[in-house]
CSV table of C-alpha atoms in Angstrom, one decimal:
chain,number,residue,atom,x,y,z
A,1,MET,CA,68.9,-47.9,49.8
A,2,PRO,CA,65.3,-48.6,51.0
A,3,HIS,CA,64.2,-46.8,54.2
A,4,ASP,CA,63.5,-48.8,57.4
A,5,THR,CA,60.7,-46.3,58.2
A,6,THR,CA,58.2,-46.0,55.3
A,7,ARG,CA,54.8,-44.6,56.2
A,8,LEU,CA,52.5,-43.4,58.9
A,9,HIS,CA,51.3,-46.3,61.0
A,10,HIS,CA,48.8,-44.5,63.2
A,11,VAL,CA,48.1,-41.4,65.2
A,12,GLY,CA,46.5,-41.4,68.6
A,13,HIS,CA,43.7,-39.0,69.7
A,14,ILE,CA,43.6,-38.9,73.5
A,15,VAL,CA,40.2,-38.0,74.8
A,16,GLU,CA,38.5,-37.3,78.2
A,17,ASN,CA,35.3,-39.2,77.3
A,18,LEU,CA,35.5,-42.1,74.9
A,19,ALA,CA,31.7,-42.4,74.5
A,20,GLU,CA,31.5,-38.8,73.4
A,21,ALA,CA,34.5,-39.3,71.1
A,22,SER,CA,33.0,-42.4,69.5
A,23,VAL,CA,29.8,-40.4,68.6
A,24,LEU,CA,31.9,-37.6,67.2
A,25,TYR,CA,33.9,-39.9,65.0
A,26,GLU,CA,30.7,-41.5,63.7
A,27,ARG,CA,29.4,-37.9,62.8
A,28,LEU,CA,32.8,-37.4,61.0
A,29,GLY,CA,31.9,-40.4,58.9
A,30,PHE,CA,34.3,-43.0,60.4
A,31,VAL,CA,33.3,-46.5,61.5
A,32,VAL,CA,34.7,-47.1,65.0
A,33,PRO,CA,34.0,-50.5,66.5
A,34,PRO,CA,33.2,-51.0,70.2
A,35,PRO,CA,36.4,-50.2,72.3
A,36,SER,CA,38.2,-52.7,74.4
A,37,CYS,CA,39.4,-52.2,77.9
A,38,PRO,CA,41.3,-54.4,80.5
A,39,ALA,CA,39.3,-55.5,83.5
A,40,MET,CA,40.0,-56.9,86.9
A,41,PRO,CA,38.3,-57.1,90.3
A,42,ARG,CA,38.8,-54.1,92.6
A,43,SER,CA,38.5,-56.6,95.5
A,44,GLU,CA,38.6,-60.3,96.0
A,45,GLY,CA,35.4,-62.0,94.8
A,46,ALA,CA,34.2,-58.8,93.0
A,47,ALA,CA,33.2,-58.7,89.4
A,48,PRO,CA,35.9,-57.4,87.0
A,49,GLU,CA,35.8,-53.7,86.4
A,50,PRO,CA,37.5,-51.6,83.6
A,51,PHE,CA,40.8,-50.1,84.5
A,52,GLY,CA,43.9,-48.7,82.9
A,53,ALA,CA,43.3,-47.6,79.3
A,54,ALA,CA,40.5,-48.1,76.7
A,55,ASN,CA,40.8,-47.7,73.0
A,56,THR,CA,39.3,-48.2,69.6
A,57,HIS,CA,40.4,-47.7,66.0
A,58,ALA,CA,39.1,-46.3,62.7
A,59,ASP,CA,41.0,-48.7,60.3
A,60,PHE,CA,42.5,-48.4,56.8
A,61,PRO,CA,44.4,-50.9,54.7
A,62,ASP,CA,47.9,-49.9,56.1
A,63,SER,CA,47.2,-47.4,58.9
A,64,PHE,CA,44.6,-46.4,61.4
A,65,LEU,CA,43.3,-43.6,63.7
A,66,GLU,CA,43.3,-44.5,67.4
A,67,LEU,CA,40.9,-43.1,70.0
A,68,ALA,CA,42.1,-43.7,73.6
A,69,THR,CA,41.5,-42.7,77.1
A,70,CYS,CA,42.6,-43.5,80.6
A,71,VAL,CA,40.1,-45.2,82.9
A,72,LYS,CA,40.0,-43.9,86.4
A,73,GLU,CA,38.2,-45.6,89.2
A,74,GLY,CA,34.5,-44.7,89.0
A,75,ALA,CA,34.8,-43.3,85.5
A,76,ALA,CA,33.4,-46.3,83.6
A,77,GLY,CA,30.4,-44.1,82.6
A,78,ARG,CA,32.7,-42.3,80.2
A,79,LEU,CA,33.1,-45.5,78.2
A,80,PRO,CA,30.6,-46.5,75.5
A,81,ALA,CA,28.0,-49.0,76.7
A,82,ASP,CA,29.2,-51.6,74.3
A,83,THR,CA,32.8,-51.5,75.5
A,84,ARG,CA,34.4,-55.0,75.4
A,85,LEU,CA,36.0,-55.8,78.8
A,86,VAL,CA,39.0,-58.0,78.6
A,87,PRO,CA,39.7,-59.7,81.9
A,88,LEU,CA,43.3,-59.9,82.8
A,89,GLU,CA,44.4,-63.6,82.8
A,90,ALA,CA,48.0,-64.4,83.3
A,91,PRO,CA,50.2,-66.6,85.5
A,92,ALA,CA,50.5,-65.2,89.1
A,93,GLU,CA,54.2,-64.4,88.6
A,94,VAL,CA,53.4,-62.3,85.4
A,95,LEU,CA,50.2,-60.6,86.5
A,96,PRO,CA,51.8,-57.9,88.6
A,97,LEU,CA,54.1,-56.8,85.7
A,98,LEU,CA,51.1,-56.8,83.4
A,99,VAL,CA,49.1,-54.6,85.7
A,100,GLU,CA,52.1,-52.3,86.2
A,101,ARG,CA,52.5,-51.9,82.4
A,102,ILE,CA,48.8,-51.1,81.9
A,103,SER,CA,48.9,-48.7,84.8
A,104,GLY,CA,51.9,-47.0,83.3
A,105,THR,CA,50.1,-46.6,80.0
A,106,SER,CA,47.1,-45.1,81.8
A,107,ALA,CA,49.3,-42.7,83.7
A,108,ASN,CA,50.9,-41.7,80.4
A,109,LEU,CA,47.5,-41.0,78.9
A,110,ALA,CA,46.5,-39.0,82.0
A,111,ALA,CA,49.6,-36.9,81.7
A,112,CYS,CA,48.6,-36.2,78.1
A,113,LEU,CA,45.2,-35.1,79.1
A,114,ASP,CA,46.6,-32.9,81.8
A,115,ARG,CA,48.4,-31.1,79.0
A,116,PHE,CA,45.4,-30.9,76.7
A,117,GLN,CA,42.8,-33.1,75.0
A,118,GLY,CA,43.9,-33.9,71.4
A,119,LEU,CA,46.5,-35.7,69.3
A,120,HIS,CA,49.4,-37.0,71.4
A,121,ILE,CA,50.6,-40.2,69.6
A,122,LEU,CA,52.5,-40.4,66.3
A,123,MET,CA,53.7,-43.8,65.1
A,124,PHE,CA,55.6,-44.5,62.0
A,125,SER,CA,55.5,-47.9,60.1
A,126,SER,CA,58.5,-50.1,59.4
A,127,PRO,CA,59.1,-53.2,57.3
A,128,ALA,CA,62.3,-53.8,59.3
A,129,ILE,CA,61.9,-52.6,62.9
A,130,ASP,CA,65.0,-54.3,64.3
A,131,GLU,CA,67.1,-52.5,61.7
A,132,ALA,CA,65.3,-49.2,62.6
A,133,ALA,CA,66.1,-49.8,66.3
A,134,ALA,CA,69.8,-50.4,65.5
A,135,ARG,CA,70.0,-47.3,63.3
A,136,LEU,CA,68.4,-45.1,66.0
A,137,THR,CA,70.8,-46.5,68.6
A,138,ALA,CA,73.8,-45.8,66.4
A,139,ALA,CA,72.5,-42.3,65.9
A,140,GLY,CA,72.3,-41.7,69.6
A,141,VAL,CA,68.5,-41.7,69.8
A,142,ARG,CA,67.2,-43.0,73.1
A,143,HIS,CA,64.5,-45.6,73.0
A,144,GLY,CA,63.3,-48.6,74.9
A,145,GLY,CA,64.1,-51.3,72.4
A,146,VAL,CA,61.7,-53.4,70.4
A,147,ASN,CA,58.7,-54.6,72.4
A,148,THR,CA,56.4,-57.4,71.4
A,149,VAL,CA,52.7,-57.8,72.4
A,150,ARG,CA,50.1,-60.3,71.1
A,151,ARG,CA,46.4,-60.0,71.0
A,152,ALA,CA,43.5,-61.8,69.4
A,153,ALA,CA,43.1,-61.0,65.7
A,154,PRO,CA,39.7,-59.9,64.4
A,155,SER,CA,37.2,-62.6,63.2
A,156,GLY,CA,37.9,-63.6,59.6
A,157,ALA,CA,41.7,-62.8,59.7
A,158,ASP,CA,44.3,-65.1,58.4
A,159,SER,CA,45.7,-65.7,61.9
A,160,ALA,CA,44.0,-66.1,65.3
A,161,ILE,CA,46.8,-64.0,66.9
A,162,GLU,CA,48.1,-60.6,65.9
A,163,THR,CA,51.7,-59.8,66.9
A,164,ILE,CA,52.6,-56.1,67.3
A,165,ARG,CA,56.3,-55.1,67.5
A,166,TYR,CA,57.1,-51.5,68.4
A,167,LEU,CA,59.5,-49.1,70.0
A,168,GLU,CA,59.0,-45.7,71.6
A,169,ILE,CA,61.5,-42.9,71.3
A,170,ASP,CA,62.6,-41.0,74.4
A,171,ALA,CA,63.5,-37.4,75.0
A,172,GLU,CA,67.2,-36.6,74.5
A,173,GLU,CA,67.4,-35.6,78.2
A,174,PRO,CA,65.8,-38.2,80.4
A,175,HIS,CA,63.5,-37.1,83.2
A,176,THR,CA,64.4,-38.4,86.6
A,177,GLY,CA,62.8,-41.7,87.3
A,178,THR,CA,61.5,-42.1,83.8
A,179,ALA,CA,61.8,-45.6,82.4
A,180,PRO,CA,63.3,-46.0,79.0
A,181,GLY,CA,61.0,-46.4,76.1
A,182,THR,CA,58.0,-44.5,77.5
A,183,GLY,CA,57.7,-42.1,74.6
A,184,THR,CA,58.6,-38.8,76.4
A,185,VAL,CA,59.5,-36.5,73.6
A,186,PRO,CA,58.0,-33.0,74.0
A,187,GLU,CA,55.1,-33.4,71.5
A,188,GLY,CA,53.9,-36.7,72.9
A,189,ARG,CA,54.4,-40.5,72.3
A,190,VAL,CA,56.5,-41.0,69.2
A,191,GLY,CA,57.7,-44.3,67.9
A,192,ILE,CA,58.0,-46.9,65.2
A,193,VAL,CA,55.8,-50.0,64.7
A,194,ALA,CA,56.2,-53.0,62.5
A,195,ASP,CA,54.0,-52.9,59.4
A,196,LEU,CA,50.4,-54.0,59.8
A,197,ASP,CA,49.7,-57.5,58.6
A,198,PRO,CA,47.6,-57.1,55.4
A,199,GLY,CA,45.7,-60.4,56.1
A,200,ILE,CA,44.7,-59.3,59.6
A,201,GLN,CA,44.0,-55.7,58.7
A,202,SER,CA,41.7,-56.6,55.8
A,203,ALA,CA,39.4,-58.4,58.3
A,204,ARG,CA,38.7,-55.1,60.0
A,205,HIS,CA,36.0,-52.6,58.9
A,206,LEU,CA,37.6,-50.5,56.2
A,207,ASP,CA,34.6,-49.0,54.4
A,208,HIS,CA,33.9,-45.6,55.9
A,209,PRO,CA,30.8,-43.5,55.0
A,210,ASN,CA,33.0,-40.4,54.5
A,211,GLY,CA,35.1,-42.3,51.9
A,212,ALA,CA,38.3,-42.2,53.9
A,213,THR,CA,41.0,-44.5,52.5
A,214,GLY,CA,44.1,-43.9,54.6
A,215,LEU,CA,46.0,-41.7,57.0
A,216,ALA,CA,48.0,-39.3,54.8
A,217,GLU,CA,49.6,-36.7,56.9
A,218,ALA,CA,50.3,-35.6,60.5
A,219,THR,CA,51.0,-31.9,61.2
A,220,LEU,CA,53.5,-31.0,64.0
A,221,CYS,CA,53.5,-27.4,65.0
A,222,VAL,CA,56.5,-26.0,67.0
A,223,ALA,CA,57.7,-22.7,68.2
A,224,ASP,CA,59.6,-20.8,65.5
A,225,GLU,CA,62.8,-20.9,67.4
A,226,ASP,CA,62.5,-24.7,67.8
A,227,LEU,CA,62.0,-25.5,64.1
A,228,ALA,CA,65.6,-26.2,63.4
A,229,ALA,CA,66.1,-28.6,66.3
A,230,THR,CA,62.8,-30.4,65.6
A,231,HIS,CA,63.8,-30.7,62.0
A,232,HIS,CA,67.1,-32.3,63.0
A,233,ARG,CA,65.3,-34.8,65.4
A,234,TYR,CA,62.9,-36.0,62.8
A,235,ALA,CA,65.5,-36.2,60.0
A,236,THR,CA,67.3,-38.6,62.4
A,237,TYR,CA,64.2,-40.5,63.4
A,238,LEU,CA,63.1,-41.0,59.8
A,239,ASP,CA,66.6,-41.1,58.1
A,240,ARG,CA,65.7,-38.6,55.5
A,241,SER,CA,65.6,-34.9,54.8
A,242,PRO,CA,62.5,-32.8,54.3
A,243,ARG,CA,61.6,-30.6,51.4
A,244,GLN,CA,60.5,-27.0,51.8
A,245,GLU,CA,56.9,-26.1,51.0
A,246,GLY,CA,56.3,-22.4,51.9
A,247,GLN,CA,57.2,-22.2,55.6
A,248,SER,CA,56.5,-25.9,56.1
A,249,LEU,CA,59.0,-28.8,56.1
A,250,ILE,CA,57.6,-31.9,54.5
A,251,PHE,CA,59.0,-35.4,55.3
A,252,ASP,CA,57.8,-37.5,52.5
A,253,LEU,CA,56.9,-41.1,53.3
A,254,ASP,CA,55.3,-43.8,51.2
A,255,GLY,CA,51.9,-42.3,50.3
A,256,ALA,CA,52.0,-40.1,53.4
A,257,ALA,CA,53.9,-37.3,55.1
A,258,LEU,CA,54.9,-35.5,58.3
A,259,ARG,CA,54.4,-31.8,58.0
A,260,LEU,CA,56.5,-29.7,60.3
A,261,ILE,CA,55.4,-26.0,60.7
A,262,PRO,CA,56.5,-23.1,62.8
A,263,SER,CA,53.7,-21.6,64.9
A,264,SER,CA,53.8,-18.4,62.9
A,265,ALA,CA,52.7,-20.4,59.8
A,266,LEU,CA,49.7,-22.2,61.5
A,267,PRO,CA,47.1,-19.4,60.6
A,268,MET,CA,48.1,-19.8,56.9
A,269,THR,CA,48.0,-23.6,57.0
A,270,LEU,CA,44.8,-24.1,59.0
A,271,PRO,CA,43.0,-20.8,59.2
A,272,GLY,CA,41.5,-20.0,62.6
A,273,GLU,CA,43.5,-22.7,64.5
A,274,LYS,CA,45.5,-21.9,67.6
A,275,PRO,CA,47.9,-24.3,69.3
A,276,PRO,CA,46.9,-25.4,72.8
A,277,ALA,CA,50.6,-25.7,73.6
A,278,LEU,CA,53.9,-26.0,71.8
A,279,PRO,CA,55.1,-28.3,70.4
A,280,VAL,CA,51.8,-30.0,69.4
A,281,LEU,CA,50.5,-32.5,66.9
A,282,VAL,CA,47.9,-30.0,65.7
A,283,ALA,CA,46.1,-32.0,63.0
A,284,TYR,CA,46.0,-35.2,60.9
A,285,THR,CA,44.9,-35.7,57.3
A,286,VAL,CA,42.9,-38.5,55.8
A,287,THR,CA,42.4,-39.0,52.0
A,288,VAL,CA,38.9,-39.5,50.8
A,289,ARG,CA,37.6,-40.9,47.5
A,290,ASP,CA,35.3,-37.9,46.9
A,291,LEU,CA,35.7,-34.6,48.7
A,292,PRO,CA,32.2,-33.3,47.9
A,293,VAL,CA,30.7,-36.5,49.3
A,294,ALA,CA,32.7,-36.0,52.5
A,295,ARG,CA,31.6,-32.4,52.6
A,296,ASP,CA,27.9,-33.3,52.2
A,297,LEU,CA,28.2,-35.9,55.0
A,298,LEU,CA,29.7,-33.4,57.4
A,299,HIS,CA,27.1,-30.8,56.6
A,300,ARG,CA,24.3,-33.3,57.1
A,301,ASN,CA,25.8,-34.2,60.5
A,302,ASP,CA,26.0,-30.5,61.5
A,303,VAL,CA,29.8,-30.7,61.7
A,304,PRO,CA,31.5,-27.3,61.0
A,305,VAL,CA,34.0,-27.3,58.3
A,306,ARG,CA,36.6,-24.8,56.9
A,307,GLU,CA,38.8,-24.8,53.9
A,308,THR,CA,42.6,-24.7,53.7
A,309,PRO,CA,44.4,-22.5,51.2
A,310,ALA,CA,45.3,-25.7,49.4
A,311,GLY,CA,41.6,-26.6,49.0
A,312,ASP,CA,41.2,-29.3,51.6
A,313,LEU,CA,38.4,-29.4,54.1
A,314,PHE,CA,39.0,-29.5,57.8
A,315,VAL,CA,37.0,-29.7,61.0
A,316,PRO,CA,38.4,-27.2,63.5
A,317,ALA,CA,40.0,-28.6,66.6
A,318,LYS,CA,37.4,-26.9,68.7
A,319,ALA,CA,34.7,-29.0,67.1
A,320,ALA,CA,36.8,-32.2,67.1
A,321,LEU,CA,37.9,-32.6,70.7
A,322,GLY,CA,41.2,-30.8,70.4
A,323,THR,CA,42.6,-31.8,67.0
A,324,ALA,CA,41.9,-30.5,63.5
A,325,VAL,CA,40.7,-33.3,61.1
A,326,VAL,CA,41.7,-32.6,57.5
A,327,PHE,CA,40.0,-34.3,54.5
A,328,HIS,CA,42.0,-34.5,51.3
A,329,ALA,CA,40.9,-35.7,47.8
A,330,GLY,CA,43.2,-38.7,47.2
A,331,GLN,CA,43.7,-41.4,44.7
A,332,GLY,CA,41.7,-44.0,46.6
A,333,ASP,CA,44.8,-45.6,48.1
A,334,GLY,CA,45.6,-43.3,51.0
A,335,SER,CA,48.2,-41.3,49.1
A,336,LEU,CA,48.5,-37.5,49.5
A,337,ASN,CA,49.5,-35.4,46.6
A,338,HIS,CA,51.2,-32.2,47.7
A,339,ARG,CA,50.8,-29.0,45.8
């Protein structure tokens, strides 16, 4: 039977300073458009100011990398100068709820940053998200149900409105006062999102100077003693069993994968890397059309690179704001061939 969860939808890199992160990603060879951020007056009659959370994407045909930060009062200087402010406009009876949700997202990001700057969001893609939600419920996995949000589609898209349907998975043991569906699993915000609309996604900028074609892998590092329990969680989330590759467990998806490794295996997987905490989304991998071209670009931009035992390139977390960025020679379609 076909799976209701099929690929990686996106990973989210949570940063302290979005302006600094945007410059870094340009040096890594990604195209990142100006970020957007909600805005509202701090006082009656005042001009709208950024608040809540700001983000931008490096886009691929069926996945993307997200850069996000929380926006605290007086911290607008940490946003790029070309940030697009989106004034909150909603009926009076809806506005308080909207503000509450945006504030909740900001608080979630702030909590991530309190833990460490790096990768905190892992979202899987689904062609049948309602079926995925029902399956998770039947398996006893806590989640907040399927949410729907709408936003303006990029210029040139088939539709003027982009509809996003998603759910977030909760920890098995809820924290006191935690609302359902807030993505409180130990490694960060984990969930499932309906597949990206190809017509809308194709209108975004997809040609990156580093030759990146897709998000191919996320690497989750856990304490050795927690490997079995984490294996069980993700086998339930994804409705499939992993295969063994050395000390890693690989959950194969369509053209992508989730790699689960014990912390004792991290030095052999990504030499020189040390987890800032456990569990941790320690790295993500993108496929590139030509690995030597990507290497040359990184060298020209004075970005330090190392090599994995498998022959991939990676930028160490210390040089990439808390997450290792891996470059893999792919087939031009975002696929990842494991060795």
